[in-house]
Short mmCIF file of C-alpha atoms in Angstrom, two decimals:
data_model
loop_
_atom_site.label_atom_id
_atom_site.label_comp_id
_atom_site.label_asym_id
_atom_site.label_seq_id
_atom_site.Cartn_x
_atom_site.Cartn_y
_atom_site.Cartn_z
CA MET A 1 0.00 0.00 0.00
CA SER A 2 1.15 3.56 -0.71
CA ILE A 3 2.36 6.10 1.85
CA LYS A 4 2.78 9.58 0.37
CA LYS A 5 3.70 13.01 1.68
CA LEU A 6 1.62 15.95 0.49
CA GLU A 7 1.96 19.66 1.05
CA PRO A 8 -1.38 21.42 1.78
CA ALA A 9 -1.69 22.72 -1.80
CA ALA A 10 -1.11 19.20 -3.17
CA LEU A 11 -3.69 17.79 -0.77
CA ASN A 12 -6.24 20.32 -2.03
CA ARG A 13 -5.48 19.43 -5.65
CA TRP A 14 -5.97 15.76 -4.81
CA VAL A 15 -9.34 16.45 -3.16
CA ASP A 16 -10.46 18.65 -6.05
CA GLY A 17 -9.58 15.81 -8.41
CA ILE A 18 -11.71 13.38 -6.39
CA LEU A 19 -14.62 15.85 -6.49
CA GLN A 20 -14.59 15.74 -10.28
CA LYS A 21 -15.21 11.99 -10.23
CA GLN A 22 -17.60 11.29 -7.35
CA LYS A 23 -19.60 12.72 -4.49
CA VAL A 24 -17.57 13.68 -1.42
CA TYR A 25 -18.91 14.41 2.06
CA GLY A 26 -16.26 16.22 4.06
CA ILE A 27 -15.94 17.98 7.38
CA GLN A 28 -16.77 21.69 7.15
CA ALA A 29 -17.20 24.65 9.50
CA ARG A 30 -20.62 25.99 10.38
CA GLY A 31 -19.91 28.97 12.60
CA ASP A 32 -17.88 27.59 15.52
CA LYS A 33 -19.16 24.03 14.96
CA PHE A 34 -18.23 21.37 12.43
CA VAL A 35 -20.44 19.10 10.31
CA PHE A 36 -20.09 16.56 7.53
CA ASP A 37 -21.69 17.87 4.35
CA GLN A 38 -21.23 17.58 0.61
CA LEU A 39 -18.06 19.26 -0.57
CA ASP A 40 -18.06 21.63 -3.54
CA ARG A 41 -14.35 22.44 -3.43
CA ALA A 42 -11.31 21.34 -1.44
CA ASP A 43 -10.81 24.58 0.47
CA GLN A 44 -14.07 23.91 2.36
CA LEU A 45 -12.44 20.92 4.07
CA ARG A 46 -11.38 21.47 7.70
CA LEU A 47 -9.14 18.65 8.83
CA ASP A 48 -8.14 20.67 11.90
CA TYR A 49 -11.60 20.28 13.47
CA ASP A 50 -12.12 19.08 17.04
CA VAL A 51 -15.36 17.07 16.75
CA SER A 52 -18.36 17.03 14.41
CA VAL A 53 -21.79 17.83 15.84
CA THR A 54 -23.18 14.48 14.73
CA ALA A 55 -21.33 11.31 13.83
CA PRO A 56 -20.60 10.41 10.19
CA LYS A 57 -22.70 7.26 10.69
CA ALA A 58 -25.57 9.35 9.28
CA PHE A 59 -24.24 8.68 5.77
CA LEU A 60 -24.42 4.92 6.33
CA GLN A 61 -27.59 4.82 8.40
CA PRO A 62 -29.50 8.05 7.59
CA PRO A 63 -31.80 9.61 10.21
CA CYS A 64 -34.69 8.91 7.84
CA GLU A 65 -34.52 6.59 4.84
CA THR A 66 -37.03 5.03 2.47
CA LEU A 67 -36.93 1.22 2.56
CA LEU A 68 -39.62 0.56 -0.03
CA ARG A 69 -42.43 2.19 -2.00
CA PHE A 70 -45.84 0.55 -2.29
CA GLY A 71 -49.01 1.06 -4.28
CA GLU A 72 -51.87 -0.67 -6.02
CA LYS A 73 -49.48 -2.58 -8.26
CA GLY A 74 -47.34 -3.92 -5.45
CA PHE A 75 -44.10 -2.67 -3.94
CA GLU A 76 -40.45 -2.11 -4.80
CA SER A 77 -37.46 -2.00 -2.47
CA VAL A 78 -35.31 1.11 -2.42
CA VAL A 79 -31.60 0.48 -1.92
CA GLU A 80 -29.13 3.33 -2.41
CA SER A 81 -26.03 2.33 -4.34
CA GLU A 82 -24.25 5.56 -5.32
CA PRO A 83 -20.50 5.58 -4.55
CA PHE A 84 -19.29 8.35 -2.26
CA VAL A 85 -16.32 9.42 -0.16
CA LEU A 86 -16.42 10.34 3.53
CA PHE A 87 -13.42 12.61 4.06
CA GLY A 88 -12.04 13.54 7.47
CA VAL A 89 -13.44 10.86 9.79
CA HIS A 90 -11.70 10.80 13.17
CA PRO A 91 -10.28 7.50 14.44
CA TYR A 92 -12.91 7.09 17.18
CA ASP A 93 -15.71 7.53 14.62
CA MET A 94 -14.06 4.99 12.33
CA ALA A 95 -13.90 2.57 15.27
CA ALA A 96 -17.65 3.09 15.72
CA ILE A 97 -18.30 2.41 12.02
CA LEU A 98 -16.30 -0.81 12.20
CA GLN A 99 -18.45 -1.86 15.14
CA MET A 100 -21.64 -1.04 13.23
CA ASP A 101 -20.36 -3.14 10.32
CA VAL A 102 -20.51 -6.15 12.62
CA VAL A 103 -23.94 -5.27 14.03
CA PHE A 104 -25.62 -4.78 10.65
CA ALA A 105 -24.04 -7.88 9.08
CA GLU A 106 -25.05 -10.38 11.76
CA GLY A 107 -28.19 -12.50 11.68
CA ASN A 108 -30.29 -11.18 8.80
CA PRO A 109 -27.84 -8.82 7.06
CA ASP A 110 -29.19 -5.30 6.62
CA ILE A 111 -28.92 -4.68 2.87
CA HIS A 112 -29.58 -0.95 3.17
CA TYR A 113 -26.67 -0.30 5.53
CA LEU A 114 -24.37 -2.81 3.85
CA GLU A 115 -24.95 -1.43 0.35
CA ARG A 116 -24.06 2.08 1.49
CA ARG A 117 -21.03 0.74 3.32
CA LYS A 118 -19.90 -1.15 0.25
CA ASN A 119 -20.05 2.05 -1.78
CA ALA A 120 -18.33 4.24 0.81
CA THR A 121 -14.65 5.11 0.67
CA ILE A 122 -13.62 6.44 4.08
CA VAL A 123 -10.68 8.79 4.58
CA VAL A 124 -9.68 8.85 8.24
CA CYS A 125 -7.94 11.91 9.63
CA ASP A 126 -5.89 11.87 12.82
CA VAL A 127 -7.06 14.43 15.36
CA GLN A 128 -5.28 17.80 15.29
CA ASN A 129 -7.30 19.59 17.97
CA ALA A 130 -8.93 17.80 20.91
CA SER A 131 -12.52 18.68 21.79
CA GLU A 132 -13.31 19.64 25.37
CA ASN A 133 -15.11 16.39 26.22
CA VAL A 134 -13.24 13.73 24.26
CA PHE A 135 -11.98 10.68 26.16
CA ALA A 136 -11.07 8.43 23.23
CA GLY A 137 -7.61 7.97 24.72
CA CYS A 138 -9.22 6.11 27.63
CA MET A 139 -11.19 3.84 25.27
CA GLY A 140 -8.31 2.88 22.98
CA THR A 141 -9.76 4.76 20.00
CA ALA A 142 -7.59 7.90 19.87
CA VAL A 143 -5.54 6.23 17.15
CA LEU A 144 -6.60 3.70 14.54
CA GLU A 145 -3.72 1.52 13.43
CA SER A 146 -5.93 -0.42 11.01
CA GLY A 147 -9.29 0.25 9.39
CA GLY A 148 -10.59 2.82 6.95
CA ASP A 149 -9.44 3.16 3.36
CA VAL A 150 -7.01 6.06 3.68
CA LEU A 151 -5.35 7.65 6.72
CA VAL A 152 -4.32 11.31 6.64
CA THR A 153 -2.02 12.64 9.38
CA ARG A 154 -0.75 16.20 9.76
CA VAL A 155 3.01 16.16 10.40
CA GLY A 156 4.55 19.61 10.66
CA SER A 157 3.40 21.64 7.65
CA ALA A 158 2.58 18.62 5.48
CA TYR A 159 0.41 15.48 5.49
CA VAL A 160 1.29 11.80 5.49
CA VAL A 161 -1.32 9.99 3.39
CA GLU A 162 -1.49 6.19 3.63
CA SER A 163 -3.74 3.81 1.70
CA ARG A 164 -5.14 1.00 3.81
CA SER A 165 -7.28 -0.89 1.31
CA ALA A 166 -7.64 -1.52 -2.39
CA ARG A 167 -10.34 1.15 -2.46
CA GLY A 168 -8.00 3.58 -0.75
CA GLU A 169 -5.23 2.74 -3.19
CA ALA A 170 -7.58 3.55 -6.07
CA LEU A 171 -8.47 6.88 -4.45
CA MET A 172 -4.76 7.73 -4.24
CA GLU A 173 -4.09 6.82 -7.85
CA THR A 174 -3.91 10.48 -8.91
CA ILE A 175 -1.12 11.15 -6.39
CA ALA A 176 0.94 8.12 -7.38
CA THR A 177 3.86 10.36 -8.37
CA ALA A 178 3.81 12.33 -5.10
CA PRO A 179 6.86 12.00 -2.82
CA VAL A 180 6.99 8.86 -0.72
CA ALA A 181 6.82 9.51 3.02
CA GLY A 182 10.24 8.85 4.49
CA ALA A 183 11.37 7.38 7.78
CA ARG A 184 11.43 10.83 9.38
CA ASP A 185 7.86 11.51 8.28
CA LEU A 186 6.68 8.19 9.66
CA GLY A 187 8.50 8.88 12.90
CA GLU A 188 6.69 12.20 13.18
CA ARG A 189 3.40 10.44 12.51
CA LYS A 190 4.15 7.98 15.30
CA ALA A 191 4.83 10.93 17.60
CA VAL A 192 1.40 12.35 16.67
CA TRP A 193 -0.19 9.04 17.64
CA GLU A 194 1.59 8.96 20.99
CA LYS A 195 0.58 12.56 21.68
CA ASN A 196 -3.07 11.86 20.80
CA ARG A 197 -3.24 8.84 23.09
CA LYS A 198 -2.47 11.24 25.94
CA LEU A 199 -4.22 14.36 24.62
CA LEU A 200 -7.62 12.80 23.97
CA ARG A 201 -8.30 12.17 27.65
CA ARG A 202 -10.23 15.27 28.75
CA HIS A 203 -12.13 13.01 31.15
CA GLU A 204 -10.06 10.32 32.83
CA LEU A 205 -11.62 6.87 33.14
CA LYS A 206 -10.35 5.16 36.31
CA VAL A 207 -10.99 1.62 35.07
CA LYS A 208 -9.95 -0.15 31.90
CA PRO A 209 -12.65 -0.48 29.21
CA GLU A 210 -12.46 -4.26 29.39
CA GLN A 211 -13.42 -4.08 33.07
CA LEU A 212 -16.75 -2.34 32.38
CA PRO A 213 -18.90 -5.46 31.77
CA ALA A 214 -17.96 -6.97 35.13
CA LEU A 215 -18.36 -3.60 36.85
CA LEU A 216 -21.87 -3.19 35.48
CA GLU A 217 -22.76 -6.77 36.35
CA LYS A 218 -22.40 -5.78 40.01
CA SER A 219 -24.07 -2.37 39.74
CA TYR A 220 -27.65 -2.99 38.61
CA ASP A 221 -29.14 -1.58 41.83
CA HIS A 222 -26.64 1.25 42.31
CA PRO A 223 -28.28 4.50 43.52
CA VAL A 224 -26.66 6.54 40.73
CA TRP A 225 -29.36 5.47 38.25
CA GLU A 226 -32.21 7.02 40.25
CA GLU A 227 -30.11 9.99 41.26
CA LYS A 228 -29.18 11.06 37.74
CA ALA A 229 -32.51 10.12 36.16
CA LYS A 230 -34.29 12.71 38.32
CA ARG A 231 -32.70 15.37 36.08
CA CYS A 232 -33.27 13.55 32.77
CA PHE A 233 -35.66 15.14 30.24
CA SER A 234 -35.91 11.91 28.17
CA CYS A 235 -35.02 14.03 25.14
CA GLY A 236 -32.82 11.39 23.51
CA SER A 237 -30.07 13.86 22.57
CA CYS A 238 -27.40 11.48 23.83
CA ASN A 239 -28.78 8.77 21.53
CA LEU A 240 -28.93 11.02 18.47
CA VAL A 241 -25.30 12.16 18.62
CA CYS A 242 -23.82 8.79 19.58
CA PRO A 243 -21.81 7.06 16.81
CA THR A 244 -22.70 3.57 18.07
CA CYS A 245 -26.44 4.01 18.66
CA TYR A 246 -28.22 2.21 15.82
CA CYS A 247 -31.79 1.64 17.06
CA PHE A 248 -34.55 2.56 14.63
CA ASN A 249 -38.29 2.58 14.14
CA VAL A 250 -40.14 1.63 10.96
CA ARG A 251 -43.27 3.45 9.82
CA ASP A 252 -45.52 3.51 6.78
CA THR A 253 -46.62 6.84 5.33
CA VAL A 254 -49.59 6.81 2.94
CA SER A 255 -50.11 9.45 0.28
CA TYR A 256 -53.21 11.66 0.24
CA ASN A 257 -54.65 9.57 -2.60
CA LEU A 258 -54.69 6.56 -0.23
CA LYS A 259 -53.27 4.43 -3.04
CA ASP A 260 -49.53 4.54 -2.55
CA GLY A 261 -46.91 5.40 0.02
CA GLU A 262 -43.52 4.61 1.51
CA ARG A 263 -42.05 2.55 4.30
CA GLU A 264 -39.44 4.56 6.18
CA ARG A 265 -36.82 3.76 8.75
CA VAL A 266 -36.08 6.52 11.27
CA TRP A 267 -33.66 6.81 14.17
CA ASP A 268 -35.01 5.88 17.58
CA GLY A 269 -33.44 6.01 21.03
CA CYS A 270 -33.65 4.04 24.26
CA MET A 271 -33.86 7.22 26.35
CA LEU A 272 -37.19 8.22 24.79
CA ALA A 273 -40.29 7.57 26.91
CA GLU A 274 -42.05 5.44 24.28
CA PHE A 275 -39.04 3.47 23.06
CA ALA A 276 -40.03 0.33 24.96
CA LEU A 277 -43.79 0.75 24.43
CA VAL A 278 -45.34 -2.37 22.90
CA ALA A 279 -48.79 -3.61 21.91
CA GLY A 280 -51.39 -3.39 24.64
CA GLY A 281 -49.85 -0.23 26.05
CA HIS A 282 -47.21 -2.06 28.09
CA ASN A 283 -43.93 -0.20 28.53
CA PHE A 284 -41.20 -2.48 29.85
CA ARG A 285 -38.91 0.48 30.64
CA LYS A 286 -41.45 3.03 31.76
CA LYS A 287 -39.33 4.69 34.44
CA LYS A 288 -36.62 7.17 33.51
CA ALA A 289 -34.13 5.45 35.80
CA GLU A 290 -34.65 2.17 33.92
CA ARG A 291 -33.99 3.85 30.58
CA TYR A 292 -31.03 5.76 31.94
CA ARG A 293 -29.46 2.59 33.32
CA HIS A 294 -30.15 0.70 30.11
CA ARG A 295 -28.13 3.18 28.07
CA TYR A 296 -24.99 2.51 30.11
CA TYR A 297 -25.54 -1.23 30.18
CA ARG A 298 -26.02 -1.25 26.44
CA LYS A 299 -22.72 0.64 25.96
CA GLY A 300 -20.63 -1.11 28.56
CA LYS A 301 -22.05 -4.63 28.78
CA TYR A 302 -24.75 -5.79 26.36
CA LEU A 303 -22.81 -5.13 23.14
CA HIS A 304 -19.72 -6.60 24.76
CA ASP A 305 -21.68 -9.74 25.63
CA MET A 306 -22.62 -10.10 21.96
CA HIS A 307 -19.54 -8.84 20.10
CA LYS A 308 -16.75 -8.44 22.67
CA GLN A 309 -16.65 -4.71 22.00
CA ILE A 310 -17.43 -1.76 24.26
CA ALA A 311 -20.05 0.37 22.51
CA CYS A 312 -18.51 3.67 23.56
CA VAL A 313 -15.61 5.15 21.60
CA GLY A 314 -15.04 8.22 23.77
CA CYS A 315 -16.12 10.92 21.33
CA GLY A 316 -17.72 12.94 24.14
CA ARG A 317 -20.69 14.11 22.05
CA CYS A 318 -23.23 12.90 24.62
CA ILE A 319 -21.56 15.00 27.30
CA ALA A 320 -21.87 18.14 25.17
CA ALA A 321 -25.42 17.40 24.01
CA CYS A 322 -26.95 16.81 27.46
CA VAL A 323 -28.41 20.05 28.80
CA THR A 324 -28.69 18.71 32.37
CA LYS A 325 -25.13 17.33 32.36
CA ILE A 326 -25.94 13.76 33.37
CA ALA A 327 -24.69 11.93 30.27
CA ASN A 328 -20.96 11.70 30.97
CA PRO A 329 -20.06 7.98 30.74
CA VAL A 330 -16.73 8.54 32.49
CA GLU A 331 -18.42 10.14 35.48
CA ILE A 332 -20.88 7.26 35.79
CA TYR A 333 -18.35 4.47 35.38
CA ASN A 334 -15.94 6.09 37.83
CA ARG A 335 -18.77 6.41 40.33
CA LEU A 336 -19.59 2.73 39.97
CA ALA A 337 -15.91 1.83 40.38
CA GLU A 338 -15.69 3.79 43.63
CA GLY A 339 -18.54 1.70 44.99
CA GLN A 340 -16.60 -1.48 44.28
CA LYS A 341 -13.55 -0.57 46.35
#
């Protein structure tokens, strides 16, 4: 696989060349925040961002997507298959995508997610500026030594660009004649990784991630669940911004002519009051404390029980999104750990 060194102007020319061939969603500034949106030109790209408002998972599992259209003549499935590039994904978000790849492929494979994933080329970008709530360094996701199609790392005034897959190699075809990154460049990249493992720890987790399942196993009746839930609005903001939340609802919408319509899939969240509402009006997680506890068990235990992965990558978005400041996973897990001493 190729490892090139590009000056900023060369990087922009490379991105502009990609834009001429296919759709690119890249990280861009919106005031003092950052979002992934379709790029029109390379100079819109902001690889120095701290964190995006929402996770790039939205391009693989959209907030609202049409699954099929139906009418008097029957129905037809709708599966998006347009190739695209996601440019500027941070390592912790790529770790979340790799986890979602497993979730959506198991059992009955989800063709809608998997088709988008198959057509996505993902350019990962090492973090240049840490956000105020990130704790990816505690979760082992500050650096991604494998995964993604291309890795871009700022070293000094230039970028080291490495292909990590055949798709990434194809994306770098137009920079095949660019200078090869030398030993010094790779050494500087390694120094960036070491720095980020320490820098991306704005909240310090006092236990190792692999200890969380056993910690939660002993903490089902801990008073913290009731205590924090008293301040919860059940707004679901923590669910919406999380890169590893994948729950959804399915609904049919019928046109005004009452002859045709669409089946849609929309994001749902376990913190919402009606998430666990089933037929007959029974709600098996009616209390806020039950929903609040479930979120942490889902992140720290349930997904680990199924896939041996902790479903929290330390992005810190939930901490920023929660208006009552009760959604900090580090705070909760540290509190549970104190009770076990």
